[in-house]
Every structure is written in structure tokens, then in C-alpha cells.
Amino acid sequence: MKSHFEMLSAYNKWANRRLYDAAERLSDSDYRSDRGAFFGSLHGTLNHLLVGDRIWMQRFTGGGQAPARLDLILCESLPELRVAREAEDERIETFIAGLTPDRLAGTIVYRSTRSPVELEQHFAPLLTHFFNHQTHHRGQAHCIVTGLTGEAPSLDLLVFQRETGLGMVRGHGGAFNVPERRPATGPR
């Protein structure tokens, strides 16, 4: 089970790097424009991803920042946000690497940002939520980039596995860095 979360942690870092590379190619006005995503712009969405990760990492570790609002803008500039994102990704990888079987099999008690009710859940399924939440909002960010440029980097876990060999038995490698292009629309 730990190796599964180590793979997801490495995937998280890989996907974030690809997404930030794409974001850096946008104009500032496109990067900040409200594109109808849950957190509006790519800037709002990337900030939310960092907010969510910090909230969960504080719950998991007892240390670090735990923002009180899910829509908080932690960093005003993309370069500053990228530095913070990379540091958080390193923190996540270090945390996952240090997990023990007992911790993975245990529970965690926390309070939701939306309710003061104390909750207790099994730890491993919460880690699955943690990584799934990132994928969910990166999908929104991918949609924003695609809507602005017509293409975005592939963020598929399968592409990551093929590139890195993680989760593969044989046959990893290949040219998977080609951006995904929006298919031409029209009559089919």
C-alpha cells in the first residue's frame, strides 16, 4: 500500500510541474481571467490546490499552515506560487516516504473547514481523497489551459507510469510529452 501512495506522490509532483510549465506560457491576463471553473481562473484554481494540500498536510502532520478559507489566494504571482507548490510537493513526498504500516492502517481525527464537527476516518482512504482532490482540480486547470490555447500537457497517470516506469512491468519510456490537442469540432 505504501508504494501505491509513493507513486501517487511522485505523480502529483510530475503533474504539477507539467501544469505550471503550461501556465507559465500564458499571458498574465489569460492566467487570471475567470474561465468559469469552480475557483474562477487558473490562478484561483492553482492557489486552491495549494490551500487544500496545506490543510490536509497540517491535519496529517500536525505542522504547517492550515488556511481557513478554500478560496484563499496564498500567492499573488505565478513564480511565487510555483516556488510554494514545489516546496509543498517535496513536503508531501517526504511525508509519504516516512509512513509506517501502522500509520497507514490507523485513523485520523480532524475538523472540517465547513463544520466544527470532529470527524474520525481511516487514514489510508483519506490519503486517497488527498490525491484524488488534486487530480480533480488539476483537471479543471487542464480544461482552462485547453480552452485558452487549444492544447495542454497530458496529465494522465498512465502517461506518468509509462514515462517513469512506476507501476509498469515492462515497456516504459517513449514519447509522451506531446501536448493533448483539442479535437476539431464540427460534423462527425
Coordinates of C-alpha atoms in Angstrom, one line a residue:
M1 CA 0.0 0.0 0.0
K2 CA 2.8 2.4 0.8
S3 CA 4.3 2.0 -2.7
H4 CA 1.0 3.0 -4.2
F5 CA 1.0 6.3 -2.2
E6 CA 4.6 6.9 -3.1
M7 CA 3.7 6.5 -6.8
L8 CA 0.8 9.0 -6.3
S9 CA 3.1 11.4 -4.5
A10 CA 5.6 11.3 -7.4
Y11 CA 2.7 11.6 -9.9
N12 CA 1.4 14.7 -8.1
K13 CA 4.8 16.4 -8.3
W14 CA 5.2 15.4 -12.0
A15 CA 1.6 16.6 -12.9
N16 CA 2.1 19.9 -11.1
R17 CA 5.4 20.6 -12.9
R18 CA 3.7 20.0 -16.3
L19 CA 0.7 22.2 -15.4
Y20 CA 2.9 25.0 -14.1
D21 CA 5.0 24.8 -17.2
A22 CA 1.9 25.3 -19.3
A23 CA 0.7 28.1 -17.0
E24 CA 3.9 30.0 -17.5
R25 CA 3.3 30.2 -21.2
L26 CA 0.1 32.1 -20.7
S27 CA -0.3 35.9 -20.6
D28 CA -1.0 37.2 -17.2
S29 CA -4.4 38.4 -18.3
D30 CA -5.3 34.9 -19.5
Y31 CA -3.8 33.3 -16.4
R32 CA -6.0 35.5 -14.2
S33 CA -9.2 35.5 -16.3
D34 CA -12.3 34.0 -14.9
R35 CA -12.9 30.9 -17.0
G36 CA -15.9 29.5 -15.2
A37 CA -14.1 27.0 -13.1
F38 CA -15.1 26.4 -9.5
F39 CA -12.3 28.8 -8.4
G40 CA -12.7 31.0 -11.4
S41 CA -9.3 31.5 -13.0
L42 CA -6.2 29.3 -13.4
H43 CA -4.7 31.5 -10.7
G44 CA -7.5 30.8 -8.3
T45 CA -7.5 27.0 -9.1
L46 CA -3.7 26.6 -8.6
N47 CA -4.0 28.6 -5.3
H48 CA -6.8 26.3 -4.2
L49 CA -4.8 23.2 -4.9
L50 CA -2.0 24.6 -2.6
V51 CA -4.6 25.6 0.0
G52 CA -6.1 22.1 0.0
D53 CA -2.8 20.4 0.3
R54 CA -1.7 22.6 3.2
I55 CA -4.9 22.0 5.0
W56 CA -4.6 18.2 4.7
M57 CA -0.9 18.1 5.4
Q58 CA -1.5 20.1 8.6
R59 CA -4.1 17.5 9.6
F60 CA -1.7 14.6 8.7
T61 CA 1.4 16.0 10.3
G62 CA 0.2 18.5 12.9
G63 CA 2.6 21.1 11.4
G64 CA 2.5 23.8 8.8
Q65 CA -0.2 26.2 7.7
A66 CA -3.9 25.4 7.6
P67 CA -5.7 28.1 5.7
A68 CA -9.2 28.8 6.9
R69 CA -10.7 29.5 3.5
L70 CA -10.7 27.3 0.5
D71 CA -10.6 30.2 -1.9
L72 CA -7.7 32.0 -0.2
I73 CA -5.1 33.4 -2.6
L74 CA -1.8 32.4 -0.9
C75 CA 0.5 33.8 -3.6
E76 CA -0.2 36.7 -5.9
S77 CA 2.3 35.9 -8.6
L78 CA 2.7 32.7 -10.6
P79 CA 6.5 32.5 -9.8
E80 CA 5.9 32.8 -6.1
L81 CA 3.1 30.2 -6.3
R82 CA 5.3 27.8 -8.2
V83 CA 8.0 28.0 -5.5
A84 CA 5.4 27.4 -2.8
R85 CA 3.9 24.5 -4.9
E86 CA 7.3 22.8 -5.4
A87 CA 8.1 23.1 -1.7
E88 CA 4.7 21.6 -0.8
D89 CA 5.3 18.7 -3.3
E90 CA 8.6 18.0 -1.6
R91 CA 6.9 18.1 1.8
I92 CA 4.3 15.6 0.6
E93 CA 6.9 13.2 -0.8
T94 CA 8.9 13.3 2.4
F95 CA 5.8 12.7 4.4
I96 CA 4.7 9.7 2.3
A97 CA 8.2 8.2 2.4
G98 CA 8.1 8.2 6.2
L99 CA 4.7 6.5 6.5
T100 CA 4.7 3.2 8.5
P101 CA 2.2 0.3 8.1
D102 CA 0.7 1.2 11.5
R103 CA 0.0 4.8 10.4
L104 CA -1.5 3.6 7.1
A105 CA -3.8 1.2 9.0
G106 CA -4.7 3.8 11.6
T107 CA -7.3 6.6 11.8
I108 CA -7.1 10.4 12.0
V109 CA -9.3 12.8 13.9
Y110 CA -9.8 16.3 12.4
R111 CA -12.3 19.1 11.9
S112 CA -13.7 20.1 8.5
T113 CA -13.2 23.6 7.2
R114 CA -17.0 23.7 6.6
S115 CA -18.2 22.4 10.0
P116 CA -16.8 22.3 13.6
V117 CA -17.8 18.7 13.9
E118 CA -15.0 16.4 14.9
L119 CA -14.5 13.6 12.4
E120 CA -12.5 10.4 12.6
Q121 CA -11.7 8.4 9.4
H122 CA -9.4 5.7 8.4
F123 CA -6.1 7.2 7.3
A124 CA -5.4 5.4 4.0
P125 CA -8.7 6.3 2.4
L126 CA -8.1 9.9 3.4
L127 CA -4.8 9.8 1.6
T128 CA -6.7 8.5 -1.5
H129 CA -9.0 11.5 -1.2
F130 CA -6.0 13.8 -0.8
F131 CA -4.5 12.7 -4.1
N132 CA -7.9 12.4 -5.8
H133 CA -8.7 16.0 -4.9
Q134 CA -5.5 17.2 -6.5
T135 CA -6.4 15.3 -9.7
H136 CA -9.9 16.7 -9.7
H137 CA -8.8 20.3 -9.6
R138 CA -5.8 19.8 -12.0
G139 CA -8.5 18.5 -14.4
Q140 CA -10.2 21.9 -14.1
A141 CA -6.9 23.6 -14.6
H142 CA -6.2 21.4 -17.7
C143 CA -9.6 22.5 -19.1
I144 CA -8.8 26.2 -18.5
V145 CA -5.4 25.8 -20.3
T146 CA -7.1 23.9 -23.2
G147 CA -9.8 26.5 -23.5
L148 CA -7.2 29.3 -23.7
T149 CA -4.6 27.6 -26.0
G150 CA -6.3 24.6 -27.6
E151 CA -3.8 22.2 -26.1
A152 CA -2.5 21.2 -22.7
P153 CA 0.0 18.7 -21.3
S154 CA -1.2 15.2 -20.7
L155 CA -1.7 14.7 -17.0
D156 CA -2.8 11.1 -17.3
L157 CA -1.5 8.8 -14.6
L158 CA -0.8 6.2 -17.3
V159 CA 1.5 8.6 -19.1
F160 CA 3.4 9.3 -15.9
Q161 CA 3.7 5.5 -15.4
R162 CA 4.9 4.9 -18.9
E163 CA 7.5 7.7 -18.6
T164 CA 8.8 6.8 -15.2
G165 CA 8.3 3.0 -15.2
L166 CA 6.4 3.2 -11.8
G167 CA 3.6 0.7 -11.8
M168 CA 4.9 -0.9 -15.1
V169 CA 6.2 -4.4 -15.5
R170 CA 7.9 -3.7 -18.8
G171 CA 7.9 -1.3 -21.7
H172 CA 8.2 2.0 -20.1
G173 CA 9.6 5.0 -21.9
G174 CA 8.6 6.5 -25.2
A175 CA 7.5 9.9 -26.4
F176 CA 4.6 11.0 -24.2
N177 CA 5.5 14.7 -23.9
V178 CA 3.3 15.7 -26.8
P179 CA 0.6 18.1 -25.7
E180 CA -3.0 16.9 -25.9
R181 CA -4.8 19.0 -28.5
R182 CA -8.4 19.7 -28.5
P183 CA -10.1 17.7 -31.3
A184 CA -11.5 19.7 -34.2
T185 CA -15.2 20.4 -33.7
G186 CA -17.8 20.1 -36.4
P187 CA -19.9 17.5 -38.1
R188 CA -18.9 13.9 -37.4

